[in-house]
Amino acid sequence: MKQSAIVTGCRGRLGRAFVSRLLREGFEVHGMDIGETQDRTSAPGERLYFFDLAYEHGDPDGHVERVSGHLENWRCYEAIFVPSSLWIGADSPYGRAKLAIEQLAARYCALGARVVTDRIGYFPGDGIEPDPNEPFYQHRVTGDALYARIMERMRPPIETQRASAIASPSPQAPSSAQCVPA
């Protein structure tokens, strides 16, 4: 089955990391940035995933509005990934925006959408030396580790089980995609 992905924020740190891994895994990738639109829906025999990785600094309300618009179209996608942040507990516009997005994701999951959020921690970017002065340095994650944990939760449960069996021949309990923040 053909797999495709729409990636917003494709030129950003997180977007570039996901685009390179999706391409390496054989996905057809359609990248876009803030302000660009994508009127693409899945074709017969295709699994279309949506990665909402765009964030414009200084515009937390616009971010929530864009994510809300993408979630409204959840039936068009196999799954949607919207990153959250460890800053969610901070009393700041950014933290409040990420909290609002997690709440939106939970509402759409209750409707049957496969929406994955993840408080990703500190991802400096591929090939970038982590800065030990970063507040969440102890929560740093590599692009490969982040991609693996997100894709495990985005794929349909049977596909996730099959991928786990190939990676590890020992029996494992089935895992399923989650609609709650990690």
mmCIF file of C-alpha atoms in Angstrom:
data_model
loop_
_atom_site.group_PDB
_atom_site.id
_atom_site.type_symbol
_atom_site.label_atom_id
_atom_site.label_comp_id
_atom_site.label_asym_id
_atom_site.label_seq_id
_atom_site.Cartn_x
_atom_site.Cartn_y
_atom_site.Cartn_z
ATOM 1 C CA MET A 1 0.000 0.000 0.000
ATOM 2 C CA LYS A 2 1.320 3.420 -0.945
ATOM 3 C CA GLN A 3 2.177 5.678 1.994
ATOM 4 C CA SER A 4 2.211 9.445 1.706
ATOM 5 C CA ALA A 5 2.750 12.261 4.171
ATOM 6 C CA ILE A 6 1.955 15.947 4.325
ATOM 7 C CA VAL A 7 4.508 17.755 6.496
ATOM 8 C CA THR A 8 3.908 21.342 7.578
ATOM 9 C CA GLY A 9 7.019 23.141 8.757
ATOM 10 C CA CYS A 10 9.083 21.015 6.378
ATOM 11 C CA ARG A 11 11.972 23.512 6.404
ATOM 12 C CA GLY A 12 12.177 23.730 10.190
ATOM 13 C CA ARG A 13 14.334 21.712 12.558
ATOM 14 C CA LEU A 14 11.694 19.085 13.327
ATOM 15 C CA GLY A 15 10.163 19.127 9.852
ATOM 16 C CA ARG A 16 13.495 18.469 8.118
ATOM 17 C CA ALA A 17 14.177 15.575 10.500
ATOM 18 C CA PHE A 18 10.839 13.942 9.759
ATOM 19 C CA VAL A 19 10.951 14.565 6.001
ATOM 20 C CA SER A 20 14.343 12.856 5.643
ATOM 21 C CA ARG A 21 13.189 9.809 7.612
ATOM 22 C CA LEU A 22 9.850 9.559 5.815
ATOM 23 C CA LEU A 23 11.627 9.656 2.446
ATOM 24 C CA ARG A 24 14.134 7.050 3.625
ATOM 25 C CA GLU A 25 11.193 4.831 4.622
ATOM 26 C CA GLY A 26 9.645 5.152 1.143
ATOM 27 C CA PHE A 27 6.915 7.710 1.804
ATOM 28 C CA GLU A 28 5.887 10.184 -0.861
ATOM 29 C CA VAL A 29 6.282 13.491 0.997
ATOM 30 C CA HIS A 30 4.442 16.756 0.334
ATOM 31 C CA GLY A 31 6.082 19.548 2.307
ATOM 32 C CA MET A 32 4.571 22.913 3.084
ATOM 33 C CA ASP A 33 5.176 25.827 5.380
ATOM 34 C CA ILE A 34 2.991 28.341 7.173
ATOM 35 C CA GLY A 35 0.817 30.211 4.698
ATOM 36 C CA GLU A 36 0.859 27.438 2.101
ATOM 37 C CA THR A 37 -2.217 25.289 1.613
ATOM 38 C CA GLN A 38 -2.616 21.654 0.724
ATOM 39 C CA ASP A 39 -5.929 20.434 -0.660
ATOM 40 C CA ARG A 40 -4.762 16.857 -0.942
ATOM 41 C CA THR A 41 -6.801 13.865 0.173
ATOM 42 C CA SER A 42 -5.830 10.219 0.128
ATOM 43 C CA ALA A 43 -6.245 8.274 -3.085
ATOM 44 C CA PRO A 44 -7.657 4.741 -3.182
ATOM 45 C CA GLY A 45 -5.054 2.302 -1.871
ATOM 46 C CA GLU A 46 -3.048 5.037 -0.156
ATOM 47 C CA ARG A 47 -2.358 5.789 3.492
ATOM 48 C CA LEU A 48 -1.988 9.538 3.978
ATOM 49 C CA TYR A 49 -0.422 10.841 7.195
ATOM 50 C CA PHE A 50 -0.338 14.444 8.377
ATOM 51 C CA PHE A 51 2.578 15.898 10.371
ATOM 52 C CA ASP A 52 1.685 19.333 11.744
ATOM 53 C CA LEU A 53 5.216 20.504 12.593
ATOM 54 C CA ALA A 54 4.971 24.228 11.786
ATOM 55 C CA TYR A 55 5.213 26.771 14.568
ATOM 56 C CA GLU A 56 5.710 30.466 14.006
ATOM 57 C CA HIS A 57 7.369 32.019 17.047
ATOM 58 C CA GLY A 58 5.370 34.833 18.525
ATOM 59 C CA ASP A 59 2.045 33.554 17.159
ATOM 60 C CA PRO A 60 0.696 30.962 19.625
ATOM 61 C CA ASP A 61 -2.958 31.795 18.860
ATOM 62 C CA GLY A 62 -2.358 31.378 15.134
ATOM 63 C CA HIS A 63 -0.696 28.039 15.862
ATOM 64 C CA VAL A 64 -3.748 26.756 17.746
ATOM 65 C CA GLU A 65 -6.012 28.011 14.949
ATOM 66 C CA ARG A 66 -3.961 26.242 12.229
ATOM 67 C CA VAL A 67 -3.839 22.978 14.183
ATOM 68 C CA SER A 68 -7.583 23.183 14.812
ATOM 69 C CA GLY A 69 -8.171 23.577 11.077
ATOM 70 C CA HIS A 70 -6.024 20.548 10.294
ATOM 71 C CA LEU A 71 -7.743 18.430 12.934
ATOM 72 C CA GLU A 72 -11.142 19.285 11.452
ATOM 73 C CA ASN A 73 -10.074 17.267 8.401
ATOM 74 C CA TRP A 74 -9.005 14.204 10.419
ATOM 75 C CA ARG A 75 -11.085 11.804 8.341
ATOM 76 C CA CYS A 76 -8.767 12.470 5.374
ATOM 77 C CA TYR A 77 -5.751 11.022 7.182
ATOM 78 C CA GLU A 78 -4.578 7.714 8.544
ATOM 79 C CA ALA A 79 -3.116 9.617 11.502
ATOM 80 C CA ILE A 80 -2.047 13.118 12.518
ATOM 81 C CA PHE A 81 1.002 14.075 14.577
ATOM 82 C CA VAL A 82 1.061 17.381 16.442
ATOM 83 C CA PRO A 83 4.074 17.869 18.725
ATOM 84 C CA SER A 84 3.625 19.258 22.192
ATOM 85 C CA SER A 85 6.300 20.465 24.579
ATOM 86 C CA LEU A 86 7.683 20.040 28.058
ATOM 87 C CA TRP A 87 7.040 23.782 28.368
ATOM 88 C CA ILE A 88 3.334 22.946 28.629
ATOM 89 C CA GLY A 89 3.384 23.601 32.368
ATOM 90 C CA ALA A 90 4.874 27.062 31.939
ATOM 91 C CA ASP A 91 2.622 30.062 32.344
ATOM 92 C CA SER A 92 3.496 31.467 28.937
ATOM 93 C CA PRO A 93 1.648 31.938 25.643
ATOM 94 C CA TYR A 94 3.651 29.035 24.141
ATOM 95 C CA GLY A 95 2.866 26.692 27.052
ATOM 96 C CA ARG A 96 -0.815 27.613 26.975
ATOM 97 C CA ALA A 97 -0.937 27.042 23.186
ATOM 98 C CA LYS A 98 0.556 23.571 23.550
ATOM 99 C CA LEU A 99 -1.931 22.757 26.330
ATOM 100 C CA ALA A 100 -4.805 23.891 24.085
ATOM 101 C CA ILE A 101 -3.492 21.656 21.300
ATOM 102 C CA GLU A 102 -3.310 18.625 23.589
ATOM 103 C CA GLN A 103 -6.908 19.316 24.633
ATOM 104 C CA LEU A 104 -7.983 19.600 20.973
ATOM 105 C CA ALA A 105 -6.207 16.329 20.177
ATOM 106 C CA ALA A 106 -8.035 14.573 23.024
ATOM 107 C CA ARG A 107 -11.404 15.855 21.733
ATOM 108 C CA TYR A 108 -10.730 14.562 18.223
ATOM 109 C CA CYS A 109 -9.488 11.228 19.567
ATOM 110 C CA ALA A 110 -12.810 10.867 21.371
ATOM 111 C CA LEU A 111 -14.451 11.189 17.939
ATOM 112 C CA GLY A 112 -12.297 8.364 16.562
ATOM 113 C CA ALA A 113 -9.356 10.271 15.087
ATOM 114 C CA ARG A 114 -5.858 8.851 15.436
ATOM 115 C CA VAL A 115 -4.079 11.948 16.727
ATOM 116 C CA VAL A 116 -0.657 11.601 18.296
ATOM 117 C CA THR A 117 0.874 14.281 20.483
ATOM 118 C CA ASP A 118 4.227 14.029 22.191
ATOM 119 C CA ARG A 119 6.030 16.301 24.639
ATOM 120 C CA ILE A 120 9.194 15.791 22.708
ATOM 121 C CA GLY A 121 11.689 17.300 25.102
ATOM 122 C CA TYR A 122 14.849 18.819 23.682
ATOM 123 C CA PHE A 123 15.592 18.070 20.046
ATOM 124 C CA PRO A 124 18.497 20.255 18.893
ATOM 125 C CA GLY A 125 18.202 19.062 15.283
ATOM 126 C CA ASP A 126 20.018 16.497 13.197
ATOM 127 C CA GLY A 127 23.762 17.031 13.226
ATOM 128 C CA ILE A 128 23.560 19.768 15.886
ATOM 129 C CA GLU A 129 25.549 19.394 19.078
ATOM 130 C CA PRO A 130 23.152 19.562 22.076
ATOM 131 C CA ASP A 131 23.579 22.640 24.266
ATOM 132 C CA PRO A 132 24.061 21.561 27.907
ATOM 133 C CA ASN A 133 22.663 24.942 29.018
ATOM 134 C CA GLU A 134 19.226 24.140 27.554
ATOM 135 C CA PRO A 135 16.625 23.867 30.343
ATOM 136 C CA PHE A 136 15.481 20.429 29.122
ATOM 137 C CA TYR A 137 18.939 19.124 28.194
ATOM 138 C CA GLN A 138 18.384 16.016 30.329
ATOM 139 C CA HIS A 139 15.317 15.259 28.144
ATOM 140 C CA ARG A 140 17.161 15.450 24.816
ATOM 141 C CA VAL A 141 16.121 13.084 22.075
ATOM 142 C CA THR A 142 17.660 12.123 18.751
ATOM 143 C CA GLY A 143 15.766 12.435 15.506
ATOM 144 C CA ASP A 144 15.813 8.663 14.998
ATOM 145 C CA ALA A 145 14.446 7.931 18.473
ATOM 146 C CA LEU A 146 11.739 10.582 18.158
ATOM 147 C CA TYR A 147 10.683 9.403 14.703
ATOM 148 C CA ALA A 148 10.517 5.768 15.849
ATOM 149 C CA ARG A 149 8.332 6.487 18.859
ATOM 150 C CA ILE A 150 5.967 8.722 16.876
ATOM 151 C CA MET A 151 5.603 6.329 13.952
ATOM 152 C CA GLU A 152 4.944 3.414 16.292
ATOM 153 C CA ARG A 153 1.936 5.309 17.602
ATOM 154 C CA MET A 154 0.754 6.583 14.196
ATOM 155 C CA ARG A 155 0.718 3.326 12.282
ATOM 156 C CA PRO A 156 -2.339 1.085 12.340
ATOM 157 C CA PRO A 157 -2.072 -1.430 15.200
ATOM 158 C CA ILE A 158 -1.572 -4.499 12.979
ATOM 159 C CA GLU A 159 1.241 -2.751 11.057
ATOM 160 C CA THR A 160 2.889 -1.765 14.340
ATOM 161 C CA GLN A 161 2.761 -5.367 15.536
ATOM 162 C CA ARG A 162 4.279 -6.596 12.282
ATOM 163 C CA ALA A 163 7.106 -4.021 12.457
ATOM 164 C CA SER A 164 7.816 -4.999 16.083
ATOM 165 C CA ALA A 165 7.945 -8.684 15.180
ATOM 166 C CA ILE A 166 10.458 -7.990 12.412
ATOM 167 C CA ALA A 167 12.631 -5.819 14.647
ATOM 168 C CA SER A 168 12.554 -8.296 17.535
ATOM 169 C CA PRO A 169 11.823 -11.973 16.926
ATOM 170 C CA SER A 170 10.739 -12.541 20.548
ATOM 171 C CA PRO A 171 6.988 -12.402 21.244
ATOM 172 C CA GLN A 172 5.726 -8.993 22.308
ATOM 173 C CA ALA A 173 2.431 -7.687 23.570
ATOM 174 C CA PRO A 174 0.541 -5.850 20.835
ATOM 175 C CA SER A 175 0.948 -2.090 20.878
ATOM 176 C CA SER A 176 -1.527 0.399 19.537
ATOM 177 C CA ALA A 177 -1.447 4.024 18.566
ATOM 178 C CA GLN A 178 -2.355 6.352 21.389
ATOM 179 C CA CYS A 179 -4.459 9.457 21.291
ATOM 180 C CA VAL A 180 -2.972 10.981 24.407
ATOM 181 C CA PRO A 181 0.246 12.881 24.989
ATOM 182 C CA ALA A 182 3.304 10.824 25.866
#
